[in-house]
Short mmCIF file of C-alpha atoms and ligand atoms in Angstrom, two decimals:
data_model
loop_
_atom_site.label_atom_id
_atom_site.label_comp_id
_atom_site.label_asym_id
_atom_site.label_seq_id
_atom_site.Cartn_x
_atom_site.Cartn_y
_atom_site.Cartn_z
CA MET A 1 -13.41 -4.03 -22.93
CA ILE A 2 -12.21 -2.34 -20.05
CA LEU A 3 -9.21 -0.45 -19.09
CA VAL A 4 -7.34 -1.01 -16.08
CA THR A 5 -4.43 1.70 -14.86
CA GLY A 6 -1.65 0.11 -12.38
CA GLY A 7 -2.83 -3.50 -13.36
CA ALA A 8 0.88 -4.32 -12.36
CA GLY A 9 0.74 -3.27 -9.01
CA PHE A 10 -0.55 -5.56 -5.72
CA ILE A 11 -4.26 -4.85 -5.89
CA GLY A 12 -4.41 -3.99 -9.88
CA SER A 13 -2.63 -7.27 -10.65
CA ASN A 14 -5.36 -9.40 -8.68
CA PHE A 15 -7.80 -7.71 -10.12
CA VAL A 16 -7.28 -7.84 -13.78
CA LEU A 17 -6.17 -11.96 -12.97
CA ASP A 18 -9.71 -12.19 -10.91
CA TRP A 19 -11.65 -10.41 -13.53
CA LEU A 20 -10.21 -12.61 -16.41
CA ALA A 21 -10.56 -15.74 -13.95
CA GLN A 22 -14.55 -14.64 -14.14
CA THR A 23 -15.01 -13.22 -17.49
CA ASN A 24 -13.99 -13.37 -21.15
CA GLU A 25 -14.25 -9.52 -21.36
CA PRO A 26 -10.79 -7.99 -22.41
CA VAL A 27 -8.73 -5.76 -20.33
CA ILE A 28 -6.17 -3.12 -21.82
CA ASN A 29 -3.88 -2.66 -18.56
CA LEU A 30 -2.02 0.57 -18.36
CA ASP A 31 0.87 0.69 -16.20
CA LYS A 32 4.06 2.61 -15.74
CA LEU A 33 5.98 -0.50 -14.40
CA THR A 34 7.51 1.95 -11.46
CA TYR A 35 9.36 -0.25 -8.45
CA ALA A 36 5.88 -1.32 -7.56
CA GLY A 37 4.75 -2.43 -10.85
CA ASN A 38 5.71 -6.15 -11.74
CA VAL A 39 4.75 -7.81 -14.89
CA GLN A 40 5.54 -11.32 -13.23
CA ASN A 41 2.60 -10.83 -11.13
CA LEU A 42 0.62 -11.30 -14.64
CA ALA A 43 3.04 -14.14 -15.86
CA SER A 44 -0.23 -16.47 -15.92
CA LEU A 45 -1.65 -14.64 -18.79
CA ASP A 46 1.24 -15.05 -21.14
CA GLY A 47 -0.54 -15.46 -24.51
CA ASP A 48 -4.02 -14.78 -23.23
CA SER A 49 -5.56 -12.74 -25.94
CA ARG A 50 -7.64 -10.99 -23.70
CA HIS A 51 -4.94 -9.24 -21.68
CA ILE A 52 -3.13 -6.24 -23.47
CA PHE A 53 -0.76 -4.79 -21.53
CA ILE A 54 0.93 -1.51 -22.41
CA GLN A 55 3.73 0.39 -20.52
CA GLY A 56 2.43 3.81 -19.91
CA ASP A 57 1.68 6.74 -17.74
CA ILE A 58 -1.72 7.54 -16.88
CA GLY A 59 -0.62 11.52 -17.67
CA ASP A 60 0.72 10.64 -20.82
CA SER A 61 -2.04 12.18 -22.41
CA GLU A 62 -1.64 10.95 -26.11
CA LEU A 63 -0.79 7.82 -25.10
CA VAL A 64 -4.34 7.50 -23.09
CA LYS A 65 -6.52 9.36 -25.78
CA SER A 66 -4.97 7.05 -28.47
CA LEU A 67 -5.79 4.13 -26.22
CA LEU A 68 -9.25 5.35 -25.65
CA GLN A 69 -9.70 5.72 -29.34
CA GLN A 70 -8.17 2.64 -30.53
CA HIS A 71 -10.00 0.06 -27.93
CA GLN A 72 -13.33 2.26 -26.97
CA PRO A 73 -13.41 0.88 -23.52
CA ARG A 74 -17.17 0.29 -21.49
CA ALA A 75 -15.27 1.38 -18.12
CA ILE A 76 -11.89 2.68 -17.21
CA LEU A 77 -10.76 1.75 -13.30
CA ASN A 78 -7.93 3.83 -11.81
CA PHE A 79 -5.74 1.93 -9.60
CA ALA A 80 -2.50 3.64 -10.96
CA ALA A 81 -0.98 5.55 -8.04
CA GLU A 82 1.88 5.92 -5.33
CA SER A 83 0.56 4.12 -2.86
CA HIS A 84 3.50 3.86 0.05
CA VAL A 85 2.94 6.61 3.34
CA ASP A 86 6.69 5.84 3.79
CA ARG A 87 7.73 6.71 0.57
CA SER A 88 5.73 9.92 0.83
CA ILE A 89 7.11 11.06 3.46
CA HIS A 90 11.22 10.77 2.11
CA GLY A 91 9.99 12.19 -1.35
CA PRO A 92 6.50 13.30 -1.77
CA GLU A 93 6.91 14.64 -5.63
CA ASP A 94 6.12 11.43 -7.57
CA PHE A 95 2.58 11.42 -4.98
CA ILE A 96 1.74 14.81 -6.69
CA GLN A 97 2.37 13.90 -9.94
CA THR A 98 0.62 10.70 -10.37
CA ASN A 99 -1.83 10.74 -7.89
CA ILE A 100 -3.09 14.79 -8.08
CA VAL A 101 -1.25 15.78 -12.09
CA GLY A 102 -1.53 12.09 -13.37
CA THR A 103 -5.13 11.65 -12.57
CA PHE A 104 -6.20 15.07 -13.53
CA HIS A 105 -4.80 14.36 -16.97
CA LEU A 106 -6.42 10.65 -17.36
CA LEU A 107 -9.77 12.43 -16.28
CA GLU A 108 -9.73 15.29 -19.11
CA GLU A 109 -9.02 12.25 -21.90
CA VAL A 110 -11.61 10.39 -20.28
CA ARG A 111 -14.22 13.37 -20.37
CA ALA A 112 -13.07 14.09 -24.04
CA TYR A 113 -13.71 10.46 -25.01
CA TRP A 114 -16.79 10.21 -23.25
CA GLY A 115 -18.30 13.27 -24.47
CA GLN A 116 -18.21 12.01 -28.37
CA LEU A 117 -19.91 8.91 -27.22
CA ASP A 118 -23.53 8.73 -27.86
CA GLY A 119 -26.34 6.16 -27.08
CA GLU A 120 -26.05 2.84 -24.89
CA ALA A 121 -22.12 3.66 -25.10
CA ARG A 122 -22.33 6.93 -23.37
CA SER A 123 -25.40 5.85 -21.16
CA THR A 124 -23.35 2.75 -19.67
CA PHE A 125 -20.01 4.02 -19.57
CA ARG A 126 -18.19 4.46 -16.11
CA PHE A 127 -14.75 5.95 -14.88
CA LEU A 128 -14.19 4.09 -11.39
CA HIS A 129 -11.43 5.86 -9.01
CA VAL A 130 -9.73 3.28 -6.57
CA SER A 131 -8.98 5.54 -3.16
CA THR A 132 -8.28 4.76 0.51
CA ASP A 133 -9.68 5.18 3.94
CA GLU A 134 -6.43 7.51 5.08
CA VAL A 135 -8.37 10.34 3.20
CA TYR A 136 -10.52 10.72 6.23
CA GLY A 137 -7.78 10.97 8.60
CA SER A 138 -6.88 9.51 11.93
CA LEU A 139 -9.64 7.89 14.82
CA ARG A 140 -9.39 8.34 18.35
CA LYS A 141 -10.02 5.13 20.29
CA ASP A 142 -14.12 5.38 20.72
CA ASP A 143 -14.58 7.28 17.26
CA PRO A 144 -17.25 5.43 15.04
CA ALA A 145 -16.22 3.78 12.16
CA PHE A 146 -15.51 6.32 8.71
CA SER A 147 -18.73 6.55 6.88
CA GLU A 148 -18.79 7.91 3.51
CA THR A 149 -19.91 11.05 4.82
CA ASN A 150 -16.69 11.72 7.07
CA ARG A 151 -14.90 14.98 6.39
CA TYR A 152 -11.28 14.45 4.78
CA GLU A 153 -8.93 15.08 6.97
CA PRO A 154 -5.49 13.67 5.37
CA ASN A 155 -2.36 13.72 7.42
CA SER A 156 0.26 12.22 4.70
CA PRO A 157 1.60 13.70 1.53
CA TYR A 158 0.33 9.94 0.12
CA SER A 159 -3.32 10.68 1.59
CA ALA A 160 -3.19 14.45 0.99
CA SER A 161 -2.46 13.35 -2.84
CA LYS A 162 -5.70 10.42 -2.84
CA ALA A 163 -7.98 12.82 -1.19
CA ALA A 164 -7.18 15.46 -3.86
CA SER A 165 -7.73 12.98 -7.06
CA ASP A 166 -11.05 11.98 -5.00
CA HIS A 167 -12.12 15.46 -5.52
CA LEU A 168 -11.10 15.89 -8.73
CA VAL A 169 -13.06 13.00 -9.60
CA ARG A 170 -15.94 14.60 -7.64
CA ALA A 171 -16.18 17.99 -9.47
CA TYR A 172 -15.88 16.25 -12.86
CA HIS A 173 -19.09 14.29 -11.91
CA HIS A 174 -20.63 17.16 -10.75
CA THR A 175 -19.38 19.95 -13.15
CA TYR A 176 -19.04 17.90 -16.48
CA GLY A 177 -21.51 14.81 -15.76
CA LEU A 178 -18.67 12.52 -15.91
CA PRO A 179 -20.24 9.06 -14.95
CA VAL A 180 -17.81 8.50 -12.14
CA LEU A 181 -17.86 5.69 -8.71
CA THR A 182 -15.17 5.81 -6.06
CA THR A 183 -14.33 3.39 -3.53
CA ASN A 184 -12.47 4.32 -0.20
CA CYS A 185 -10.74 0.74 0.99
CA SER A 186 -9.33 0.08 3.90
CA ASN A 187 -5.33 -1.96 4.27
CA ASN A 188 -4.99 -4.69 1.89
CA TYR A 189 -3.06 -8.09 2.19
CA GLY A 190 -2.44 -10.88 0.27
CA PRO A 191 -0.80 -12.35 -2.99
CA TYR A 192 1.97 -10.00 -5.02
CA HIS A 193 2.13 -7.59 -1.89
CA PHE A 194 5.31 -5.46 -2.35
CA PRO A 195 7.21 -6.26 0.99
CA GLU A 196 7.97 -2.49 1.69
CA LYS A 197 3.95 -2.56 2.99
CA LEU A 198 3.66 -3.91 6.90
CA ILE A 199 2.56 -8.18 6.41
CA PRO A 200 5.01 -9.21 3.17
CA LEU A 201 7.69 -6.97 4.89
CA MET A 202 7.40 -9.28 8.10
CA ILE A 203 6.97 -12.49 6.10
CA VAL A 204 10.22 -11.93 3.93
CA ASN A 205 12.24 -10.51 6.94
CA ALA A 206 11.18 -13.09 9.16
CA LEU A 207 12.24 -15.97 6.93
CA ALA A 208 15.65 -14.11 6.06
CA GLY A 209 15.99 -13.82 9.94
CA LYS A 210 15.88 -10.31 9.68
CA ALA A 211 14.54 -7.86 12.62
CA LEU A 212 10.73 -7.18 12.18
CA PRO A 213 10.82 -3.36 12.52
CA VAL A 214 7.34 -2.13 14.35
CA TYR A 215 7.09 1.37 14.41
CA GLY A 216 6.68 3.14 17.55
CA ASP A 217 4.59 1.17 20.23
CA GLY A 218 2.83 -1.28 17.80
CA MET A 219 -0.20 -0.26 18.70
CA GLN A 220 -1.88 1.74 15.77
CA ILE A 221 -4.76 0.45 14.51
CA ARG A 222 -5.72 -0.83 10.75
CA ASP A 223 -8.85 -2.04 9.28
CA TRP A 224 -7.53 -5.45 7.07
CA LEU A 225 -9.28 -6.82 4.17
CA TYR A 226 -8.22 -10.04 1.67
CA VAL A 227 -7.30 -8.68 -1.84
CA LYS A 228 -9.59 -10.69 -3.15
CA ASP A 229 -12.35 -9.26 -1.37
CA HIS A 230 -11.49 -5.55 -2.24
CA CYS A 231 -11.47 -6.82 -5.68
CA SER A 232 -14.83 -7.98 -5.63
CA ALA A 233 -16.23 -4.82 -4.01
CA ILE A 234 -14.68 -3.19 -6.94
CA ARG A 235 -16.52 -5.74 -9.47
CA ARG A 236 -19.84 -4.98 -7.80
CA VAL A 237 -19.35 -1.46 -7.91
CA LEU A 238 -18.53 -1.17 -11.41
CA GLU A 239 -21.35 -3.35 -12.24
CA ALA A 240 -24.21 -1.91 -9.81
CA GLY A 241 -23.25 1.46 -7.78
CA GLN A 242 -24.95 4.63 -8.20
CA LEU A 243 -23.45 7.59 -10.21
CA GLY A 244 -21.52 10.08 -8.25
CA GLU A 245 -21.56 7.95 -5.27
CA THR A 246 -18.64 6.80 -3.22
CA TYR A 247 -18.53 3.17 -1.19
CA ASN A 248 -16.02 2.12 1.71
CA VAL A 249 -14.96 -0.97 1.67
CA GLY A 250 -13.70 -2.45 4.63
CA GLY A 251 -13.38 -6.09 6.25
CA TRP A 252 -14.76 -4.94 9.99
CA ASN A 253 -11.33 -6.31 10.86
CA GLU A 254 -9.85 -3.78 13.25
CA MET A 255 -6.29 -4.87 14.62
CA PRO A 256 -3.44 -3.08 16.35
CA ASN A 257 0.00 -4.08 14.40
CA ILE A 258 1.71 -5.91 16.70
CA ASP A 259 -1.27 -8.24 17.16
CA ILE A 260 -0.83 -8.45 13.13
CA VAL A 261 3.32 -9.33 13.62
CA HIS A 262 2.70 -11.51 16.28
CA THR A 263 -0.35 -13.31 13.97
CA VAL A 264 2.19 -13.54 11.00
CA CYS A 265 5.10 -14.87 13.51
CA GLY A 266 2.53 -17.84 15.02
CA LEU A 267 1.75 -18.96 11.32
CA LEU A 268 5.36 -19.19 10.34
CA ASP A 269 6.40 -20.87 13.43
CA GLU A 270 3.78 -23.75 12.57
CA LEU A 271 4.41 -23.45 8.69
CA ARG A 272 8.01 -23.22 8.41
CA PRO A 273 9.53 -23.56 11.63
CA ARG A 274 12.99 -21.58 12.48
CA PRO A 275 15.79 -23.78 12.01
CA ASP A 276 17.06 -23.41 15.64
CA GLY A 277 12.94 -24.14 17.13
CA LYS A 278 12.93 -20.65 18.67
CA PRO A 279 9.73 -18.22 17.71
CA TYR A 280 9.85 -15.95 15.12
CA ALA A 281 8.57 -13.21 17.31
CA GLU A 282 12.47 -12.97 18.92
CA GLN A 283 12.86 -10.98 15.80
CA ILE A 284 10.25 -8.02 16.69
CA THR A 285 12.17 -4.68 17.09
CA TYR A 286 10.59 -1.72 18.10
CA VAL A 287 11.95 1.08 16.10
CA THR A 288 11.32 5.08 15.78
CA ASP A 289 7.67 5.65 14.66
CA ARG A 290 6.61 7.02 11.35
CA PRO A 291 6.29 11.15 11.35
CA GLY A 292 2.52 11.96 11.57
CA HIS A 293 1.58 8.38 11.96
CA ASP A 294 -2.09 7.79 11.87
CA ARG A 295 -3.20 6.16 15.10
CA ARG A 296 -6.10 4.32 13.91
CA TYR A 297 -8.43 3.60 10.98
CA ALA A 298 -11.52 1.78 10.80
CA ILE A 299 -13.86 1.40 8.01
CA ASP A 300 -18.16 1.21 8.18
CA ALA A 301 -18.59 -0.99 5.36
CA GLY A 302 -22.43 -0.68 5.79
CA LYS A 303 -23.64 1.59 2.82
CA ILE A 304 -21.74 -1.23 0.02
CA GLU A 305 -23.66 -4.31 1.72
CA ARG A 306 -27.10 -2.57 2.58
CA GLU A 307 -27.15 -1.05 -1.19
CA LEU A 308 -25.17 -3.39 -3.34
CA GLY A 309 -25.20 -6.54 -1.13
CA TRP A 310 -21.20 -6.72 -0.83
CA LYS A 311 -19.86 -8.90 1.49
CA PRO A 312 -16.00 -10.02 2.25
CA ALA A 313 -15.85 -14.06 1.69
CA GLU A 314 -12.17 -14.06 3.77
CA THR A 315 -12.20 -13.63 7.28
CA PHE A 316 -8.71 -12.63 8.99
CA ASP A 317 -7.88 -16.32 9.90
CA SER A 318 -8.44 -17.31 6.49
CA GLY A 319 -6.83 -14.62 4.75
CA ILE A 320 -3.62 -14.05 6.27
CA ARG A 321 -3.22 -17.98 6.54
CA LYS A 322 -3.76 -17.95 2.54
CA THR A 323 -1.21 -14.97 2.19
CA VAL A 324 1.57 -16.72 4.55
CA GLN A 325 1.35 -19.85 2.67
CA TRP A 326 1.48 -17.55 -0.96
CA TYR A 327 4.62 -15.98 0.22
CA LEU A 328 6.09 -19.62 1.19
CA ASP A 329 4.89 -20.77 -1.80
CA ASN A 330 6.71 -18.35 -4.31
CA PRO A 331 9.93 -17.59 -3.02
CA ALA A 332 11.24 -16.75 -6.84
CA TRP A 333 8.52 -14.01 -6.73
CA VAL A 334 9.74 -12.85 -3.30
CA ALA A 335 13.51 -13.03 -4.36
CA ASN A 336 13.03 -11.26 -8.01
CA VAL A 337 11.11 -8.32 -6.08
CA GLN A 338 13.95 -7.99 -3.87
CA SER A 339 16.41 -6.19 -6.51
CA GLY A 340 19.11 -3.14 -5.62
CA ALA A 341 16.35 -0.59 -5.73
CA TYR A 342 14.55 -2.90 -3.41
CA ARG A 343 17.53 -2.70 -0.94
CA ASP A 344 18.31 0.76 -1.37
CA TRP A 345 14.59 1.69 -0.09
CA VAL A 346 15.19 -0.72 2.68
CA ALA A 347 18.30 1.26 3.62
CA THR A 348 16.97 4.68 3.28
CA ASN A 349 13.45 3.90 5.49
CA TYR A 350 15.01 1.61 8.43
CA ALA A 351 18.98 3.37 8.35
CA GLU A 352 17.97 6.19 10.88
CA ARG A 353 15.21 4.46 13.18
CA THR A 354 16.59 3.46 16.13
CA GLU A 355 15.61 0.55 18.14
P1 NAD B 1 1.07 -0.72 -5.99
O1 NAD B 1 1.82 0.62 -5.27
O2 NAD B 1 1.23 -2.03 -5.58
O3 NAD B 1 0.25 -0.36 -7.37
C1 NAD B 1 0.64 0.91 -8.18
C2 NAD B 1 0.38 0.42 -9.61
O4 NAD B 1 0.33 1.99 -10.44
C3 NAD B 1 1.99 0.05 -10.06
O5 NAD B 1 2.00 -1.13 -10.80
C4 NAD B 1 2.81 0.87 -10.51
O6 NAD B 1 3.77 0.89 -11.50
C5 NAD B 1 1.77 1.67 -11.44
N1 NAD B 1 1.90 3.19 -11.54
C6 NAD B 1 2.43 4.23 -10.77
N2 NAD B 1 2.19 5.40 -11.15
C7 NAD B 1 1.70 5.36 -12.67
C8 NAD B 1 1.60 6.12 -13.77
N3 NAD B 1 2.03 7.45 -13.55
N4 NAD B 1 0.96 5.73 -14.59
C9 NAD B 1 0.48 4.49 -14.65
N5 NAD B 1 1.10 3.15 -13.55
C10 NAD B 1 1.14 4.04 -12.76
O7 NAD B 1 -0.61 0.02 -5.36
P2 NAD B 1 -1.80 -0.96 -4.56
O8 NAD B 1 -1.59 -1.27 -3.18
O9 NAD B 1 -1.74 -1.93 -5.73
O10 NAD B 1 -3.16 0.36 -4.58
C11 NAD B 1 -3.64 0.32 -5.96
C12 NAD B 1 -4.63 1.33 -5.58
O11 NAD B 1 -5.88 1.19 -4.41
C13 NAD B 1 -3.68 2.72 -5.40
O12 NAD B 1 -4.71 3.68 -5.88
C14 NAD B 1 -3.75 2.77 -3.76
O13 NAD B 1 -4.03 4.25 -3.47
C15 NAD B 1 -5.22 2.17 -3.62
N6 NAD B 1 -5.25 1.60 -2.31
C16 NAD B 1 -4.54 0.83 -1.82
C17 NAD B 1 -4.69 -0.19 -0.67
C18 NAD B 1 -4.00 -1.04 -0.06
O14 NAD B 1 -3.85 -1.47 1.17
N7 NAD B 1 -2.48 -1.25 -0.79
C19 NAD B 1 -5.96 0.19 0.34
C20 NAD B 1 -7.01 0.81 -0.28
C21 NAD B 1 -6.70 1.68 -1.76
O1 DAU B 2 -5.42 2.35 4.83
C1 DAU B 2 -5.46 1.85 3.45
C2 DAU B 2 -3.57 2.15 2.75
O2 DAU B 2 -3.02 1.20 3.77
C3 DAU B 2 -3.41 2.15 1.75
O3 DAU B 2 -4.37 3.46 1.26
C4 DAU B 2 -2.47 2.67 1.29
O4 DAU B 2 -1.52 2.30 -0.21
C5 DAU B 2 -1.39 1.24 2.00
O5 DAU B 2 -0.04 1.56 1.82
C6 DAU B 2 -1.77 1.07 3.47
O6 DAU B 2 -1.12 2.15 4.31
P1 DAU B 2 -0.38 1.85 5.62
O7 DAU B 2 0.37 3.04 5.82
O8 DAU B 2 -1.67 1.60 6.46
O9 DAU B 2 0.28 0.54 5.42
P2 DAU B 2 1.84 -0.01 5.52
O10 DAU B 2 1.64 -1.42 5.45
O11 DAU B 2 2.90 1.15 4.98
O12 DAU B 2 1.68 0.01 7.42
C7 DAU B 2 0.51 -0.65 8.36
C8 DAU B 2 0.96 0.03 9.54
O13 DAU B 2 2.09 -0.82 10.01
C9 DAU B 2 0.92 1.43 9.63
O14 DAU B 2 0.45 1.70 11.23
C10 DAU B 2 2.78 1.43 9.84
C11 DAU B 2 3.43 0.02 10.24
N1 DAU B 2 4.58 -0.17 9.66
C12 DAU B 2 4.90 -0.15 8.62
C13 DAU B 2 6.13 -0.56 7.98
C14 DAU B 2 6.31 -0.80 6.70
C15 DAU B 2 5.45 -0.39 11.05
O15 DAU B 2 5.26 -0.62 11.81
N2 DAU B 2 6.60 -1.05 10.53
C16 DAU B 2 7.01 -1.32 9.19
O16 DAU B 2 8.17 -1.54 8.89
#
C-alpha cells in the first residue's frame, strides 16, 4: 500500500480518488483536517476498505511511526502543506510548522522506517515530495520558463517554506541515501479546489453576485494545469522517476489573471446566465495588490516529457469548462465549504483592499 499525506485537500483528494479508480492498491490517508482538508471530497470512498483515513499531523512522530510499522507502505507521497500565499502573508507561522518542521519530522520517521527495511522492500521504497514552481521566484516577461536547474528564489513565506522542505528532502537523499523524488508543479485547477484560490473564488463569487477581486493590474501570469494531469504526472514519477531527481510539471499554458477571470465569466454567461442577462464580467473589481506579488511563473516541462513520457491530457479550454461545470453541479459542496471560518478569512483578506 501507499501512504498519502494531505489526501483530504484539493490535489491530495483528487490523487486518492484517481489512484483508487485505477488500481486496487490501498491508500492510507494521513490528514490533519485543517480548514483546507475536507472529508467530503472523499465521500465516494465511504465503505471502501482500500481507503484508510487517519486524522493526524505529519509532525506527530509517534503517530507516523506507528502508521509506518502497522501498514508497511511501499511509498509515501507528501501532499500535506499549508498552501495559500495570502494566508502565509497574514500568518506565516503555520507554514513554518507544517511545511518545514512537519516535513522534517516526517522525513525522520521515514528514514528510520526505511532503514530497517531490507531486500526488495528497501530497494523499491520511495518518498515523493509534492512541491511548487513558486520556489523558483518570479520571471520577467521574456525570461525562459523555469527548468529544474533554476536557482531557488522564493519570495513569499509560503514559497520560502516549500523551498526549505525541498532542501530537506534533497539533503535526506544526499546524506542518508533516502530514495526521494520531488515534483515542482505550476498552478492547478479543477474539482474540490477550495474557494480561497483564484479560479474557484471567481466562480463562487460570480454566482453569488459578489465582486470578482482582481489584485493589482491583473497582468500577473500563471501557468495552469488541470489537477488530474498533475495527479497523472505524480503517478508517473513514482513509477519511473530517477532517485534524487526533481521534475517540473506544467501545462505549457501561461495566462494573465485577468484573462482567466474573463474566461470563467464567459463560461458562466453560457452555462448559467445571470438572471438580469448582463455579463458576469461586470462584477470584476480591481483591488489592492498582494504584497510581494510574483509577476510571472512558467514551467518548462520538457524533462518529464522527454524522460518519463508524461504529457497533460487536458487543454486549458477543456479543463476549465469541466471545472466550471463541476462547481455548477456541486452546490452542496460549495455551500458546505463556505463556513463561518471561510467567511472570516474572506473578511480578513479583502476588507483592507481598496478598489
Ligand atoms: P490544500 O491546502 O488544498 O490541502 C492541503 C491538505 O494538507 C489539507 O487537506 C490539510 O488538511 C492537510 N494538512 C495541512 N497541514 C497538515 C499537517 N501538518 N499534517 C497533515 N495534513 C496537513 O493544498 P493543495 O492545493 O491540495 O496542495 C497540495 C500540495 O501540492 C502542497 O504541498 C502544495 O504546496 C503543492 N502544490 C499545490 C499547487 C496548487 O496549485 N494548489 C501547485 C503546485 C504544488
Ligand atoms: O504556482 C503554484 C502555486 O499556485 C501553488 O504552490 C499554491 O499552493 C497555489 O495556491 C497557487 O498559488 P498562487 O498564489 O499562484 O494562487 P492563487 O489562486 O492564490 O492566485 C493566483 C493568482 O491570482 C495570483 O497572481 C494572485 C491572483 N489573485 C488571487 C486571488 C485569491 C487575485 O487576483 N485575486 C484573488 O482574489
